[in-house]
mmCIF file of C-alpha atoms in Angstrom:
data_model
loop_
_atom_site.group_PDB
_atom_site.id
_atom_site.type_symbol
_atom_site.label_atom_id
_atom_site.label_comp_id
_atom_site.label_asym_id
_atom_site.label_seq_id
_atom_site.Cartn_x
_atom_site.Cartn_y
_atom_site.Cartn_z
ATOM 1 C CA UNK A 760 4.891 13.463 53.403
ATOM 2 C CA UNK A 761 1.072 12.598 52.635
ATOM 3 C CA UNK A 762 -0.576 10.352 50.403
ATOM 4 C CA UNK A 763 -3.250 10.633 47.985
ATOM 5 C CA UNK A 764 -5.008 8.188 46.541
ATOM 6 C CA UNK A 765 -7.787 8.915 44.056
ATOM 7 C CA UNK A 766 -10.483 7.588 41.538
ATOM 8 C CA UNK A 767 -12.695 8.611 38.556
ATOM 9 C CA UNK A 768 -15.852 7.897 36.613
ATOM 10 C CA UNK A 769 -16.529 8.840 33.365
ATOM 11 C CA UNK A 770 -19.753 8.657 31.685
ATOM 12 C CA UNK A 771 -18.771 7.018 28.259
ATOM 13 C CA UNK A 772 -15.576 7.118 25.859
ATOM 14 C CA UNK A 773 -16.878 7.901 22.986
ATOM 15 C CA UNK A 774 -13.945 9.308 20.390
ATOM 16 C CA UNK A 775 -11.542 7.768 23.375
ATOM 17 C CA UNK A 776 -11.886 11.069 25.409
ATOM 18 C CA UNK A 777 -13.586 10.375 28.822
ATOM 19 C CA UNK A 778 -16.240 12.525 30.328
ATOM 20 C CA UNK A 779 -15.545 12.519 34.041
ATOM 21 C CA UNK A 780 -18.987 12.508 36.155
ATOM 22 C CA UNK A 781 -17.000 11.977 39.454
ATOM 23 C CA UNK A 782 -14.268 12.131 41.526
ATOM 24 C CA UNK A 783 -13.347 10.551 44.873
ATOM 25 C CA UNK A 784 -10.560 10.841 47.138
ATOM 26 C CA UNK A 785 -8.519 10.507 50.164
ATOM 27 C CA UNK A 786 -5.359 11.252 51.911
ATOM 28 C CA UNK A 787 -3.291 8.992 54.708
ATOM 29 C CA UNK A 788 -0.067 9.426 56.179
ATOM 30 C CA UNK A 789 3.317 7.470 55.523
ATOM 31 C CA UNK A 790 2.231 4.517 57.657
ATOM 32 C CA UNK A 791 -0.817 4.072 55.716
ATOM 33 C CA UNK A 792 -3.190 5.939 58.024
ATOM 34 C CA UNK A 793 -6.895 7.115 57.136
ATOM 35 C CA UNK A 794 -6.236 10.546 57.780
ATOM 36 C CA UNK A 795 -9.498 11.217 59.208
ATOM 37 C CA UNK A 796 -12.084 13.545 57.701
ATOM 38 C CA UNK A 797 -9.945 13.433 54.499
ATOM 39 C CA UNK A 798 -12.515 11.021 52.802
ATOM 40 C CA UNK A 799 -14.148 12.827 49.569
ATOM 41 C CA UNK A 800 -16.284 11.843 46.723
ATOM 42 C CA UNK A 801 -17.054 15.056 44.263
ATOM 43 C CA UNK A 802 -20.479 14.800 41.589
ATOM 44 C CA UNK A 803 -18.864 16.555 37.779
ATOM 45 C CA UNK A 804 -21.433 17.187 35.511
ATOM 46 C CA UNK A 805 -20.294 15.324 32.370
ATOM 47 C CA UNK A 806 -21.153 18.470 30.464
ATOM 48 C CA UNK A 807 -22.095 18.747 26.580
ATOM 49 C CA UNK A 808 -21.778 15.214 24.631
ATOM 50 C CA UNK A 809 -21.618 13.344 28.378
ATOM 51 C CA UNK A 810 -24.176 11.139 28.186
ATOM 52 C CA UNK A 811 -24.217 7.873 30.135
ATOM 53 C CA UNK A 812 -22.820 5.128 28.258
ATOM 54 C CA UNK A 813 -22.162 2.193 31.063
ATOM 55 C CA UNK A 814 -24.814 -0.347 30.293
ATOM 56 C CA UNK A 815 -25.067 -2.843 27.494
ATOM 57 C CA UNK A 816 -21.403 -2.847 27.115
ATOM 58 C CA UNK A 817 -19.317 -5.222 24.699
ATOM 59 C CA UNK A 818 -17.679 -7.930 26.734
ATOM 60 C CA UNK A 819 -20.116 -7.245 29.469
ATOM 61 C CA UNK A 820 -18.438 -5.298 31.064
ATOM 62 C CA UNK A 821 -21.310 -3.078 32.758
ATOM 63 C CA UNK A 822 -20.724 -0.068 35.530
ATOM 64 C CA UNK A 823 -23.450 0.970 38.112
ATOM 65 C CA UNK A 824 -22.425 4.346 39.071
ATOM 66 C CA UNK A 825 -23.085 5.204 42.704
ATOM 67 C CA UNK A 826 -25.842 8.132 42.568
ATOM 68 C CA UNK A 827 -28.787 8.391 40.151
ATOM 69 C CA UNK A 828 -28.058 10.125 36.999
ATOM 70 C CA UNK A 829 -30.182 13.368 37.773
ATOM 71 C CA UNK A 830 -27.253 13.929 40.404
ATOM 72 C CA UNK A 831 -24.165 13.826 38.299
ATOM 73 C CA UNK A 832 -26.548 16.490 35.864
ATOM 74 C CA UNK A 833 -27.270 18.957 39.182
ATOM 75 C CA UNK A 834 -23.593 19.247 39.822
ATOM 76 C CA UNK A 835 -20.581 21.516 38.326
ATOM 77 C CA UNK A 836 -19.186 21.155 35.117
ATOM 78 C CA UNK A 837 -15.235 20.173 35.176
ATOM 79 C CA UNK A 838 -14.162 23.980 34.204
ATOM 80 C CA UNK A 839 -15.831 25.058 37.677
ATOM 81 C CA UNK A 840 -13.460 23.275 39.888
ATOM 82 C CA UNK A 841 -10.953 23.354 37.791
ATOM 83 C CA UNK A 842 -8.752 25.146 40.095
ATOM 84 C CA UNK A 843 -9.886 23.206 43.176
ATOM 85 C CA UNK A 844 -8.826 20.020 40.787
ATOM 86 C CA UNK A 845 -5.828 21.846 40.183
ATOM 87 C CA UNK A 846 -4.778 22.464 44.134
ATOM 88 C CA UNK A 847 -5.737 18.480 44.343
ATOM 89 C CA UNK A 848 -2.712 17.396 42.437
ATOM 90 C CA UNK A 849 0.274 19.559 43.010
ATOM 91 C CA UNK A 850 0.382 20.104 45.774
ATOM 92 C CA UNK A 851 3.926 19.645 47.694
ATOM 93 C CA UNK A 852 5.156 17.108 49.712
ATOM 94 C CA UNK A 853 2.318 14.502 49.000
ATOM 95 C CA UNK A 854 2.625 11.582 46.464
ATOM 96 C CA UNK A 855 -0.205 10.263 44.633
ATOM 97 C CA UNK A 856 -1.210 6.889 44.460
ATOM 98 C CA UNK A 857 -3.885 5.056 41.539
ATOM 99 C CA UNK A 858 -5.119 2.031 40.647
ATOM 100 C CA UNK A 859 -5.140 1.204 36.738
ATOM 101 C CA UNK A 860 -3.218 4.684 36.348
ATOM 102 C CA UNK A 861 -3.546 5.182 32.918
ATOM 103 C CA UNK A 862 -7.488 5.518 32.961
ATOM 104 C CA UNK A 863 -7.635 8.203 35.449
ATOM 105 C CA UNK A 864 -4.728 10.438 33.697
ATOM 106 C CA UNK A 865 -6.859 10.302 31.000
ATOM 107 C CA UNK A 866 -9.991 11.349 32.277
ATOM 108 C CA UNK A 867 -8.486 14.150 34.149
ATOM 109 C CA UNK A 868 -6.619 15.637 31.327
ATOM 110 C CA UNK A 869 -9.590 14.928 29.058
ATOM 111 C CA UNK A 870 -11.303 17.315 30.683
ATOM 112 C CA UNK A 871 -8.426 19.806 29.888
ATOM 113 C CA UNK A 872 -8.558 19.103 27.081
ATOM 114 C CA UNK A 873 -12.074 19.259 26.262
ATOM 115 C CA UNK A 874 -12.875 22.761 28.273
ATOM 116 C CA UNK A 875 -9.474 24.319 26.853
ATOM 117 C CA UNK A 876 -7.434 24.559 29.495
ATOM 118 C CA UNK A 877 -4.065 23.899 30.960
ATOM 119 C CA UNK A 878 -3.075 20.737 30.880
ATOM 120 C CA UNK A 879 -2.188 19.340 34.338
ATOM 121 C CA UNK A 880 0.853 17.951 35.244
ATOM 122 C CA UNK A 881 1.255 15.461 37.972
ATOM 123 C CA UNK A 882 3.709 12.120 39.247
ATOM 124 C CA UNK A 883 1.161 9.446 40.062
ATOM 125 C CA UNK A 884 1.974 5.705 41.147
ATOM 126 C CA UNK A 885 0.066 2.987 39.791
ATOM 127 C CA UNK A 886 -0.802 0.488 42.180
ATOM 128 C CA UNK A 887 -2.627 -1.820 40.245
ATOM 129 C CA UNK A 888 1.429 -2.457 38.649
ATOM 130 C CA UNK A 889 2.816 -2.811 42.348
ATOM 131 C CA UNK A 890 0.319 -5.361 42.970
ATOM 132 C CA UNK A 891 1.195 -7.213 39.986
ATOM 133 C CA UNK A 892 4.486 -7.324 40.358
ATOM 134 C CA UNK A 893 4.032 -8.936 43.863
ATOM 135 C CA UNK A 894 1.485 -10.874 42.399
ATOM 136 C CA UNK A 895 2.489 -12.678 39.115
ATOM 137 C CA UNK A 896 0.906 -15.605 38.682
ATOM 138 C CA UNK A 897 -2.477 -13.585 38.988
ATOM 139 C CA UNK A 898 -4.440 -12.498 35.887
ATOM 140 C CA UNK A 899 -2.765 -9.631 34.134
ATOM 141 C CA UNK A 900 -5.090 -6.871 34.609
ATOM 142 C CA UNK A 901 -6.899 -7.458 38.148
ATOM 143 C CA UNK A 902 -9.547 -5.882 39.136
ATOM 144 C CA UNK A 903 -9.400 -3.803 42.489
ATOM 145 C CA UNK A 904 -11.994 -6.125 43.465
ATOM 146 C CA UNK A 905 -9.851 -8.905 42.863
ATOM 147 C CA UNK A 906 -6.210 -7.564 44.349
ATOM 148 C CA UNK A 907 -8.635 -6.790 47.448
ATOM 149 C CA UNK A 908 -10.004 -10.927 47.927
ATOM 150 C CA UNK A 909 -6.042 -11.622 46.966
ATOM 151 C CA UNK A 910 -4.664 -10.601 50.180
ATOM 152 C CA UNK A 911 -7.885 -11.284 52.366
ATOM 153 C CA UNK A 912 -9.503 -7.918 52.562
ATOM 154 C CA UNK A 913 -13.035 -7.524 53.135
ATOM 155 C CA UNK A 914 -14.958 -5.069 51.111
ATOM 156 C CA UNK A 915 -17.391 -4.895 53.613
ATOM 157 C CA UNK A 916 -19.460 -1.296 53.175
ATOM 158 C CA UNK A 917 -17.215 -0.386 50.185
ATOM 159 C CA UNK A 918 -19.108 0.084 46.968
ATOM 160 C CA UNK A 919 -17.047 -0.730 43.994
ATOM 161 C CA UNK A 920 -17.210 2.608 41.029
ATOM 162 C CA UNK A 921 -17.839 5.064 43.864
ATOM 163 C CA UNK A 922 -14.368 6.715 43.296
ATOM 164 C CA UNK A 923 -14.087 7.640 47.351
ATOM 165 C CA UNK A 924 -14.119 4.212 48.128
ATOM 166 C CA UNK A 925 -12.243 2.746 45.832
ATOM 167 C CA UNK A 926 -9.391 4.873 46.399
ATOM 168 C CA UNK A 927 -10.229 4.015 50.277
ATOM 169 C CA UNK A 928 -9.618 -0.201 48.657
ATOM 170 C CA UNK A 929 -6.502 1.518 46.950
ATOM 171 C CA UNK A 930 -5.353 2.335 49.949
ATOM 172 C CA UNK A 931 -6.554 -0.940 51.426
ATOM 173 C CA UNK A 932 -4.116 -3.106 48.650
ATOM 174 C CA UNK A 933 -0.744 -1.032 49.203
ATOM 175 C CA UNK A 934 -0.918 -1.206 52.688
ATOM 176 C CA UNK A 935 -1.544 -4.617 52.134
ATOM 177 C CA UNK A 936 1.006 -5.253 49.803
ATOM 178 C CA UNK A 937 3.484 -3.897 52.273
ATOM 179 C CA UNK A 938 2.684 -5.997 55.231
ATOM 180 C CA UNK A 939 2.987 -8.964 52.510
ATOM 181 C CA UNK A 940 6.252 -8.194 51.621
ATOM 182 C CA UNK A 941 7.354 -6.280 54.576
ATOM 183 C CA UNK A 942 8.586 -3.590 52.546
ATOM 184 C CA UNK A 943 7.803 0.203 52.548
ATOM 185 C CA UNK A 944 5.583 2.154 50.080
ATOM 186 C CA UNK A 945 9.152 3.507 49.256
ATOM 187 C CA UNK A 946 10.994 -0.357 48.641
ATOM 188 C CA UNK A 947 7.803 -1.433 46.837
ATOM 189 C CA UNK A 948 8.116 2.104 44.071
ATOM 190 C CA UNK A 949 11.881 1.555 44.196
ATOM 191 C CA UNK A 950 11.713 -1.900 42.865
ATOM 192 C CA UNK A 951 8.884 -1.353 40.332
ATOM 193 C CA UNK A 952 9.912 1.980 38.433
ATOM 194 C CA UNK A 953 7.520 1.624 35.744
ATOM 195 C CA UNK A 954 4.660 2.192 38.195
ATOM 196 C CA UNK A 955 5.689 5.885 37.949
ATOM 197 C CA UNK A 956 3.587 7.972 35.022
ATOM 198 C CA UNK A 957 4.247 11.739 34.718
ATOM 199 C CA UNK A 958 0.696 12.958 33.853
ATOM 200 C CA UNK A 959 1.395 14.823 30.692
ATOM 201 C CA UNK A 960 3.871 12.128 29.061
ATOM 202 C CA UNK A 961 1.038 9.355 29.626
ATOM 203 C CA UNK A 962 -1.607 11.222 27.886
ATOM 204 C CA UNK A 963 0.295 12.039 25.090
ATOM 205 C CA UNK A 964 0.997 8.037 24.711
ATOM 206 C CA UNK A 965 -2.306 7.326 25.298
ATOM 207 C CA UNK A 966 -3.638 9.365 22.267
ATOM 208 C CA UNK A 967 -0.314 7.943 20.246
ATOM 209 C CA UNK A 968 -1.301 4.378 20.542
ATOM 210 C CA UNK A 969 -5.229 4.990 19.830
ATOM 211 C CA UNK A 970 -4.019 6.645 16.965
ATOM 212 C CA UNK A 971 -1.924 3.539 15.896
ATOM 213 C CA UNK A 972 -5.059 1.209 17.308
ATOM 214 C CA UNK A 973 -7.257 3.520 15.029
ATOM 215 C CA UNK A 974 -4.899 3.435 11.567
ATOM 216 C CA UNK A 975 -4.533 -0.839 12.250
ATOM 217 C CA UNK A 976 -8.433 -0.653 12.001
ATOM 218 C CA UNK A 977 -8.827 1.142 9.252
ATOM 219 C CA UNK A 978 -6.185 -0.670 6.866
ATOM 220 C CA UNK A 979 -8.102 -4.181 8.161
ATOM 221 C CA UNK A 980 -11.366 -2.603 7.195
ATOM 222 C CA UNK A 981 -9.451 -0.991 3.692
ATOM 223 C CA UNK A 982 -7.366 -4.229 3.214
ATOM 224 C CA UNK A 983 -11.765 -6.577 3.393
ATOM 225 C CA UNK A 984 -13.130 -4.035 1.516
ATOM 226 C CA UNK A 985 -10.382 -4.264 -1.148
ATOM 227 C CA UNK A 986 -10.449 -8.218 -1.054
ATOM 228 C CA UNK A 987 -14.417 -8.641 -1.140
ATOM 229 C CA UNK A 988 -14.709 -8.952 -4.799
ATOM 230 C CA UNK A 989 -11.481 -11.916 -4.912
ATOM 231 C CA UNK A 990 -13.277 -13.347 -2.085
ATOM 232 C CA UNK A 991 -16.860 -13.594 -4.018
ATOM 233 C CA UNK A 992 -14.790 -14.535 -6.267
ATOM 234 C CA UNK A 993 -12.686 -17.748 -5.022
ATOM 235 C CA UNK A 994 -16.541 -18.496 -3.016
ATOM 236 C CA UNK A 995 -17.541 -19.614 -6.867
ATOM 237 C CA UNK A 996 -14.421 -22.042 -7.097
ATOM 238 C CA UNK A 997 -15.002 -23.404 -3.359
ATOM 239 C CA UNK A 998 -18.659 -24.118 -4.007
ATOM 240 C CA UNK A 999 -17.495 -26.937 -6.367
ATOM 241 C CA UNK A 1000 -16.096 -28.449 -3.730
ATOM 242 C CA UNK A 1001 -12.606 -30.530 -4.257
ATOM 243 C CA UNK A 1002 -13.435 -34.335 -4.663
ATOM 244 C CA UNK A 1003 -11.659 -36.801 -1.709
ATOM 245 C CA UNK A 1004 -9.720 -38.683 -3.755
ATOM 246 C CA UNK A 1005 -8.076 -35.937 -4.777
ATOM 247 C CA UNK A 1006 -4.175 -36.201 -3.872
ATOM 248 C CA UNK A 1007 -2.569 -34.157 -1.461
ATOM 249 C CA UNK A 1008 -0.085 -33.308 -4.183
ATOM 250 C CA UNK A 1009 -2.329 -31.337 -6.003
ATOM 251 C CA UNK A 1010 -3.835 -28.995 -3.000
ATOM 252 C CA UNK A 1011 -3.054 -25.433 -3.361
ATOM 253 C CA UNK A 1012 -4.175 -22.276 -1.687
ATOM 254 C CA UNK A 1013 -2.773 -18.701 -2.473
ATOM 255 C CA UNK A 1014 -1.124 -16.545 -0.143
ATOM 256 C CA UNK A 1015 -2.133 -12.608 1.282
ATOM 257 C CA UNK A 1016 -0.325 -10.886 -1.598
ATOM 258 C CA UNK A 1017 -1.819 -13.257 -4.172
ATOM 259 C CA UNK A 1018 -4.966 -11.748 -3.193
ATOM 260 C CA UNK A 1019 -4.349 -8.388 -3.503
ATOM 261 C CA UNK A 1020 -3.505 -8.399 -7.650
ATOM 262 C CA UNK A 1021 -7.302 -9.704 -8.143
ATOM 263 C CA UNK A 1022 -7.388 -10.230 -12.140
ATOM 264 C CA UNK A 1023 -4.019 -10.936 -12.231
ATOM 265 C CA UNK A 1024 -4.764 -14.119 -9.418
ATOM 266 C CA UNK A 1025 -7.587 -15.665 -10.690
ATOM 267 C CA UNK A 1026 -6.406 -15.898 -14.128
ATOM 268 C CA UNK A 1027 -3.505 -18.050 -12.994
ATOM 269 C CA UNK A 1028 -5.958 -20.204 -10.567
ATOM 270 C CA UNK A 1029 -8.224 -20.910 -13.727
ATOM 271 C CA UNK A 1030 -5.099 -22.105 -15.186
ATOM 272 C CA UNK A 1031 -3.827 -23.629 -12.566
ATOM 273 C CA UNK A 1032 -7.296 -25.708 -12.393
ATOM 274 C CA UNK A 1033 -7.168 -26.136 -15.694
ATOM 275 C CA UNK A 1034 -4.024 -28.482 -15.241
ATOM 276 C CA UNK A 1035 -6.001 -30.481 -13.089
ATOM 277 C CA UNK A 1036 -5.007 -28.683 -9.474
ATOM 278 C CA UNK A 1037 -7.537 -27.900 -6.681
ATOM 279 C CA UNK A 1038 -7.630 -25.026 -4.661
ATOM 280 C CA UNK A 1039 -8.231 -24.571 -1.174
ATOM 281 C CA UNK A 1040 -9.335 -22.320 1.674
ATOM 282 C CA UNK A 1041 -7.186 -23.628 4.357
ATOM 283 C CA UNK A 1042 -3.064 -24.564 4.716
ATOM 284 C CA UNK A 1043 -3.848 -28.224 4.754
ATOM 285 C CA UNK A 1044 -2.558 -28.648 1.011
ATOM 286 C CA UNK A 1045 1.119 -29.195 -0.510
ATOM 287 C CA UNK A 1046 1.448 -25.895 -1.848
ATOM 288 C CA UNK A 1047 0.838 -22.029 -0.901
ATOM 289 C CA UNK A 1048 1.622 -20.047 -3.499
ATOM 290 C CA UNK A 1049 3.373 -16.354 -2.702
ATOM 291 C CA UNK A 1050 2.861 -13.183 -5.162
ATOM 292 C CA UNK A 1051 7.085 -12.763 -5.210
ATOM 293 C CA UNK A 1052 10.593 -14.085 -3.653
ATOM 294 C CA UNK A 1053 10.236 -11.538 -0.970
ATOM 295 C CA UNK A 1054 6.883 -12.833 0.501
ATOM 296 C CA UNK A 1055 8.274 -16.399 0.098
ATOM 297 C CA UNK A 1056 10.857 -15.774 2.011
ATOM 298 C CA UNK A 1057 8.323 -13.451 4.726
ATOM 299 C CA UNK A 1058 6.699 -16.592 4.808
ATOM 300 C CA UNK A 1059 8.981 -19.037 5.432
ATOM 301 C CA UNK A 1060 9.589 -17.300 8.694
ATOM 302 C CA UNK A 1061 6.159 -17.564 10.148
ATOM 303 C CA UNK A 1062 5.212 -20.980 8.676
ATOM 304 C CA UNK A 1063 5.751 -24.823 9.369
ATOM 305 C CA UNK A 1064 7.489 -25.376 6.127
ATOM 306 C CA UNK A 1065 7.592 -29.645 6.878
ATOM 307 C CA UNK A 1066 4.539 -30.413 4.396
ATOM 308 C CA UNK A 1067 4.086 -27.390 3.060
ATOM 309 C CA UNK A 1068 6.114 -26.184 -0.479
ATOM 310 C CA UNK A 1069 6.106 -22.322 -0.630
ATOM 311 C CA UNK A 1070 6.827 -21.044 -4.021
ATOM 312 C CA UNK A 1071 6.316 -18.502 -6.229
ATOM 313 C CA UNK A 1072 3.695 -17.995 -8.768
ATOM 314 C CA UNK A 1073 5.981 -18.440 -11.426
ATOM 315 C CA UNK A 1074 7.287 -21.671 -9.759
ATOM 316 C CA UNK A 1075 4.197 -23.198 -9.065
ATOM 317 C CA UNK A 1076 2.865 -22.189 -12.931
ATOM 318 C CA UNK A 1077 6.123 -24.162 -13.989
ATOM 319 C CA UNK A 1078 5.769 -27.268 -11.862
ATOM 320 C CA UNK A 1079 2.042 -27.331 -12.983
ATOM 321 C CA UNK A 1080 3.174 -26.856 -16.563
ATOM 322 C CA UNK A 1081 5.299 -29.762 -16.185
ATOM 323 C CA UNK A 1082 3.072 -31.785 -14.461
ATOM 324 C CA UNK A 1083 0.792 -31.450 -17.251
ATOM 325 C CA UNK A 1084 3.337 -32.991 -19.744
ATOM 326 C CA UNK A 1085 4.179 -35.949 -17.692
#
């Protein structure tokens, strides 16, 4: 049995499709000893839509690749390397180890998608997940550099984001985990079944998650657009301000569902204002007005009602009318 460690780099991930530009790998024996001459670094032309977009990214997560951009452009496209990559990943008697495996699985299978090639099915084990199992107190998603530091491993002469060096660091981290726990690689795997990933099913799950995320973003955008006229009208009311001496029991705010019924809610708000109640933005009020009973019950499960009364619009209107009579 041999162990294969590999890592990928991509020029961008526009539209949630990675444009792979580099693949690095190495082999080790069952004692996690690097096999001489097995460390390789393969450049790949990212091809169409492969613009390098690695700096100035949100959150400051810049990436500096190990080679000049021109070197990647001179390299072969992925489809010319497909058979070699397939052979590398589907050998028998080889266990594959990755760091943050989902990223590399996506990179490989995205290229199959881009070039209309058969998807590559392989099993891999995520060393990052193994590391988190041994160091649960460290950040939820530790970097490879952070894992090396946590294990007291030297990064001298190793270049981050050079895939063959990242593959070597993954090997060193796995070996460090074995030494720290006194367990074999197989024991670590057996105790952490979630580290095992099948490429095709993982890729499908990643796309499912992406579509769900995009759907949530789209719905949130639509919600904001639908609420814009209502919020504009509310801003005119809020601009008048609330007198400092208004008693708490004369204050209210409205729920999200109320805001979706613009015309009806604005009319009710105006009515309640005329009866001496004041609208505020926050929940630091006496009353939260909901659209119906169903929303009232839902809000009661989410909010602290110690000093907040949640009522339907009809219930609050009754209070306002009775209060006016008094």
